[in-house]
């Protein structure tokens, strides 16, 4: 029987979690009210540039579960590059902590990705953890309208001091997808990674009735690949059990350690390899080729 992606990694913890992290050179429930982390100060975070513009590029866009890099925390996008052959493809992580599907766009971050995007590139999109916040306040103002509908709300943004039309989570995801397609690139929509929150019956809480399900709806309606990280990773956590999963987290529920991020990145690769046609197959390194496809995607 082939070991599951995270099970294979956790077996390396026989000598302790530090040895585990060193051997490989970070995962979140639905949005939790106790997550009061600040929005990352973009002025202190360098934008990763495209290394070789003659190569295709895999862009990552998302929140702190994809890129954080503070307080011993790591996002899966920060450690995924070794799974790719960087002589064949660039891997560019444009994710930033504290952003929602809305604020990644309204801050101009998506426009900067589009400026670099070209035909043949891939964009992996993962949002949801911050979309349940307030639509309008003076601290974050990053929430989106729940669901995938076309409804909107006009606000005078208390944080930015600008007039703004706020849309649904699905509306913003559809914009990522449509914009990516318009450039001749491939969008891959992900469900948000699960938080470390266990239900009374010993299962990891899913978001199938909210953000994970809405992301799936958008991908299906647009006819683009859907990577169900919410399910893939939750399933693996349940196989590991609470004690082993605890060792992969840097805080109570949301952010992984470097070891946890590497476990998550391996699951991302497993999920990508399970997609019909495996769109990243030409770019995988030997390490990436060795990962078994996920049982679900």
Coordinates of C-alpha atoms in Angstrom, one line a residue:
X1 CA 0.0 0.0 0.0
X2 CA 1.4 3.4 -1.0
X3 CA 1.8 5.8 2.0
X4 CA -0.2 9.0 1.9
X5 CA 1.7 12.3 1.4
X6 CA 1.7 13.5 5.0
X7 CA 2.1 10.0 6.5
X8 CA 5.3 9.6 4.5
X9 CA 6.6 12.8 6.0
X10 CA 5.6 12.1 9.6
X11 CA 7.4 8.8 9.6
X12 CA 10.6 10.9 9.4
X13 CA 9.8 12.3 12.8
X14 CA 11.2 9.3 14.6
X15 CA 14.0 11.4 15.8
X16 CA 11.8 14.4 16.6
X17 CA 10.3 17.2 14.8
X18 CA 13.5 19.2 14.4
X19 CA 15.1 16.3 12.6
X20 CA 12.0 16.1 10.4
X21 CA 12.3 19.7 9.4
X22 CA 16.0 19.5 8.7
X23 CA 15.5 16.4 6.5
X24 CA 13.3 18.3 4.1
X25 CA 15.6 21.7 3.9
X26 CA 2.4 24.8 7.8
X27 CA -2.7 24.3 7.6
X28 CA -5.9 25.5 8.3
X29 CA -11.2 25.1 9.6
X30 CA -13.3 27.6 8.2
X31 CA -12.5 31.1 9.3
X32 CA -12.1 31.3 13.0
X33 CA -13.0 34.3 15.1
X34 CA -10.0 34.0 17.4
X35 CA -7.5 34.6 14.6
X36 CA -6.5 38.2 15.2
X37 CA -3.3 38.2 13.3
X38 CA -2.4 41.6 11.8
X39 CA -2.3 42.3 8.1
X40 CA 1.3 41.9 6.8
X41 CA 3.0 45.3 6.2
X42 CA 3.7 45.1 2.5
X43 CA 6.4 47.7 2.7
X44 CA 8.5 45.2 4.7
X45 CA 8.0 42.3 2.2
X46 CA 9.9 42.1 -1.0
X47 CA 7.9 41.1 -4.1
X48 CA 9.3 37.9 -5.7
X49 CA 10.2 38.6 -9.3
X50 CA 10.2 36.3 -12.3
X51 CA 13.7 34.8 -12.5
X52 CA 13.8 33.9 -16.2
X53 CA 11.2 35.5 -18.4
X54 CA 12.0 33.0 -21.2
X55 CA 10.5 30.2 -19.1
X56 CA 6.9 29.5 -18.2
X57 CA 6.0 30.6 -14.7
X58 CA 3.8 29.1 -12.0
X59 CA 2.4 32.0 -9.9
X60 CA 1.0 31.5 -6.4
X61 CA -1.6 34.0 -5.1
X62 CA -3.1 33.7 -1.7
X63 CA -2.9 34.6 2.0
X64 CA -0.6 33.7 4.9
X65 CA -1.2 30.0 4.6
X66 CA 0.7 30.3 1.3
X67 CA 3.3 32.8 2.4
X68 CA 3.9 34.2 5.9
X69 CA 7.6 33.7 7.0
X70 CA 7.3 35.3 10.5
X71 CA 7.3 34.0 14.1
X72 CA 8.4 30.5 13.1
X73 CA 5.5 30.2 10.6
X74 CA 5.7 29.1 7.0
X75 CA 3.2 28.9 4.2
X76 CA 3.3 26.0 1.8
X77 CA 4.2 28.3 -1.1
X78 CA 7.5 29.2 0.5
X79 CA 8.8 25.6 0.4
X80 CA 7.2 24.2 -2.8
X81 CA 9.9 25.1 -5.3
X82 CA 12.1 22.0 -4.8
X83 CA 9.3 19.9 -6.3
X84 CA 9.8 21.7 -9.6
X85 CA 12.7 21.7 -12.1
X86 CA 13.7 25.4 -12.0
X87 CA 15.6 25.0 -15.2
X88 CA 12.2 24.5 -16.9
X89 CA 9.9 26.7 -14.9
X90 CA 9.8 29.7 -12.6
X91 CA 7.9 29.4 -9.3
X92 CA 6.8 32.8 -8.1
X93 CA 5.0 33.2 -4.8
X94 CA 3.1 36.5 -4.7
X95 CA 0.9 35.5 -1.7
X96 CA 0.9 37.8 1.3
X97 CA -0.5 37.5 4.8
X98 CA -3.8 39.0 5.8
X99 CA -5.3 39.4 2.3
X100 CA -8.6 38.2 1.1
X101 CA -9.7 37.5 -2.4
X102 CA -10.9 41.1 -2.4
X103 CA -8.0 43.0 -0.9
X104 CA -5.4 41.1 -3.0
X105 CA -7.2 42.8 -6.0
X106 CA -8.0 46.2 -4.5
X107 CA -4.4 46.7 -3.3
X108 CA -3.2 46.3 -6.9
X109 CA -1.4 43.0 -6.2
X110 CA -3.4 41.1 -8.8
X111 CA -2.7 43.8 -11.4
X112 CA 1.1 43.3 -10.8
X113 CA 0.7 39.5 -11.4
X114 CA -1.2 40.2 -14.6
X115 CA 1.6 42.5 -15.8
X116 CA 4.0 39.6 -15.6
X117 CA 1.6 36.9 -16.7
X118 CA 2.0 35.4 -20.2
X119 CA 0.5 32.6 -22.3
X120 CA 1.5 29.2 -21.0
X121 CA 1.9 30.3 -17.4
X122 CA -0.1 28.8 -14.5
X123 CA -1.8 30.6 -11.6
X124 CA -2.6 28.7 -8.5
X125 CA -5.3 30.6 -6.5
X126 CA -6.0 30.0 -2.8
X127 CA -8.1 32.4 -0.7
X128 CA -10.9 32.1 1.9
X129 CA -9.3 32.4 5.3
X130 CA -9.7 36.2 5.5
X131 CA -12.9 36.6 3.4
X132 CA -15.2 36.1 6.4
X133 CA -14.1 39.3 8.0
X134 CA -15.9 42.6 8.1
X135 CA -16.8 44.2 4.8
X136 CA -16.1 47.7 6.2
X137 CA -14.1 48.7 9.3
X138 CA -11.1 50.8 10.2
X139 CA -8.6 47.9 10.8
X140 CA -8.9 45.4 7.9
X141 CA -12.0 45.9 5.8
X142 CA -11.2 42.7 3.8
X143 CA -14.4 40.7 4.0
X144 CA -16.4 39.6 0.9
X145 CA -20.1 38.8 0.5
X146 CA -20.7 35.2 1.2
X147 CA -21.4 32.9 -1.7
X148 CA -20.8 33.0 -5.4
X149 CA -23.6 35.4 -6.5
X150 CA -23.6 38.7 -8.3
X151 CA -24.8 40.8 -5.4
X152 CA -22.7 43.7 -4.3
X153 CA -22.6 46.4 -1.6
X154 CA -21.3 50.0 -2.0
X155 CA -19.3 51.3 0.9
X156 CA -17.1 54.2 1.8
X157 CA -14.2 52.2 3.1
X158 CA -13.3 53.3 6.6
X159 CA -9.7 52.0 6.2
X160 CA -8.8 53.2 2.7
X161 CA -11.0 56.3 2.8
X162 CA -12.2 55.3 -0.7
X163 CA -15.6 54.5 -2.2
X164 CA -15.7 50.8 -3.1
X165 CA -18.1 48.3 -4.5
X166 CA -17.7 45.0 -2.6
X167 CA -18.6 41.7 -4.3
X168 CA -19.0 38.1 -3.4
X169 CA -16.2 35.6 -2.8
X170 CA -17.2 33.9 -6.0
X171 CA -17.2 37.1 -7.9
X172 CA -13.6 37.8 -7.0
X173 CA -12.5 34.2 -7.8
X174 CA -14.2 34.5 -11.2
X175 CA -12.2 37.6 -11.9
X176 CA -8.9 35.8 -11.1
X177 CA -10.0 33.0 -13.5
X178 CA -11.2 35.2 -16.3
X179 CA -8.2 37.5 -16.2
X180 CA -5.8 34.5 -16.2
X181 CA -7.6 32.9 -19.2
X182 CA -7.5 36.2 -21.0
X183 CA -3.7 36.1 -20.9
X184 CA -3.6 32.5 -22.3
X185 CA -2.6 31.1 -18.9
X186 CA -4.1 28.3 -16.9
X187 CA -5.9 29.1 -13.6
X188 CA -6.1 26.4 -10.9
X189 CA -8.6 27.2 -8.2
X190 CA -7.9 25.8 -4.7
X191 CA -10.1 25.4 -1.7
X192 CA -8.6 26.9 1.4
X193 CA -6.4 24.6 3.5
X194 CA -8.1 23.4 6.6
X195 CA -7.5 24.8 10.0
X196 CA -6.4 22.5 12.9
X197 CA -9.9 22.3 14.4
X198 CA -11.3 18.9 15.4
X199 CA -15.0 18.0 15.6
X200 CA -16.3 16.0 18.6
X201 CA -16.2 12.8 16.5
X202 CA -12.5 13.2 15.8
X203 CA -12.7 14.7 12.3
X204 CA -11.0 17.8 11.0
X205 CA -13.6 20.6 10.3
X206 CA -14.2 21.1 6.6
X207 CA -15.6 24.2 4.8
X208 CA -17.6 22.3 2.1
X209 CA -20.7 24.3 2.9
X210 CA -18.8 27.6 2.6
X211 CA -15.5 28.7 1.1
X212 CA -14.3 25.3 -0.1
X213 CA -17.7 24.5 -1.7
X214 CA -17.9 28.0 -3.2
X215 CA -14.4 27.6 -4.7
X216 CA -15.4 24.3 -6.2
X217 CA -18.5 25.9 -7.7
X218 CA -16.5 28.6 -9.4
X219 CA -14.0 26.2 -10.8
X220 CA -16.7 23.9 -12.1
X221 CA -18.8 26.7 -13.7
X222 CA -15.6 28.1 -15.4
X223 CA -14.4 24.7 -16.5
X224 CA -11.0 25.1 -14.9
X225 CA -9.0 22.7 -12.6
X226 CA -10.0 22.5 -8.9
X227 CA -7.5 21.5 -6.3
X228 CA -9.4 20.5 -3.1
X229 CA -6.8 21.2 -0.5
X230 CA -9.4 21.5 2.2
X231 CA -10.3 17.8 1.7
X232 CA -6.9 16.4 0.8
X233 CA -5.1 17.8 3.8
X234 CA -8.0 17.3 6.2
X235 CA -8.1 13.6 5.2
X236 CA -4.4 13.3 5.9
X237 CA -4.6 15.0 9.3
X238 CA -7.2 12.5 10.3
X239 CA -4.9 9.6 9.4
X240 CA -2.1 11.2 11.5
X241 CA -4.2 12.0 14.6
X242 CA -4.2 15.0 16.8
X243 CA -0.8 14.6 18.5
X244 CA 1.2 14.3 15.2
X245 CA -0.7 17.1 13.6
X246 CA -0.1 19.4 16.6
X247 CA 3.7 19.2 15.9
X248 CA 3.1 20.6 12.4
X249 CA 1.6 23.9 13.7
X250 CA 3.2 27.1 14.9
X251 CA 0.0 28.5 16.5
X252 CA -3.3 27.2 17.8
X253 CA -5.2 26.6 14.5
X254 CA -3.9 28.3 11.4
X255 CA -0.2 28.6 10.6
X256 CA 2.2 25.8 10.1
X257 CA 5.9 25.4 11.0
X258 CA 8.4 24.8 8.3
X259 CA 7.9 21.1 8.8
X260 CA 4.1 21.5 8.5
X261 CA 4.5 23.7 5.4
X262 CA 6.6 21.1 3.7
X263 CA 4.0 18.5 4.5
X264 CA 1.3 20.8 3.0
X265 CA 3.4 21.5 -0.1
X266 CA 3.8 17.8 -0.7
X267 CA 0.0 17.5 -0.5
X268 CA -0.3 20.3 -3.0
X269 CA 1.9 18.4 -5.4
X270 CA -0.1 15.2 -4.8
X271 CA -3.3 17.1 -5.6
X272 CA -1.8 18.7 -8.7
X273 CA -0.7 15.3 -10.0
X274 CA -4.3 13.9 -9.4
X275 CA -5.8 16.6 -11.7
X276 CA -6.9 15.4 -15.2
X277 CA -3.9 15.7 -17.5
X278 CA -1.6 16.8 -14.6
X279 CA -0.9 20.3 -16.0
X280 CA 2.4 20.7 -14.1
X281 CA 3.8 17.3 -15.2
X282 CA 6.4 18.8 -17.6
X283 CA 7.9 20.9 -14.8
X284 CA 8.3 18.5 -11.9
X285 CA 11.7 17.7 -10.5
X286 CA 12.7 14.2 -9.4
X287 CA 11.4 15.1 -6.0
X288 CA 8.1 16.1 -7.5
X289 CA 7.9 13.0 -9.7
X290 CA 8.3 10.8 -6.7
X291 CA 5.1 12.1 -5.0
X292 CA 2.1 9.8 -5.4
X293 CA -1.1 11.5 -6.7
X294 CA -3.7 12.3 -4.1
X295 CA -6.7 10.0 -3.8
X296 CA -9.0 13.0 -4.1
X297 CA -8.7 16.3 -5.9

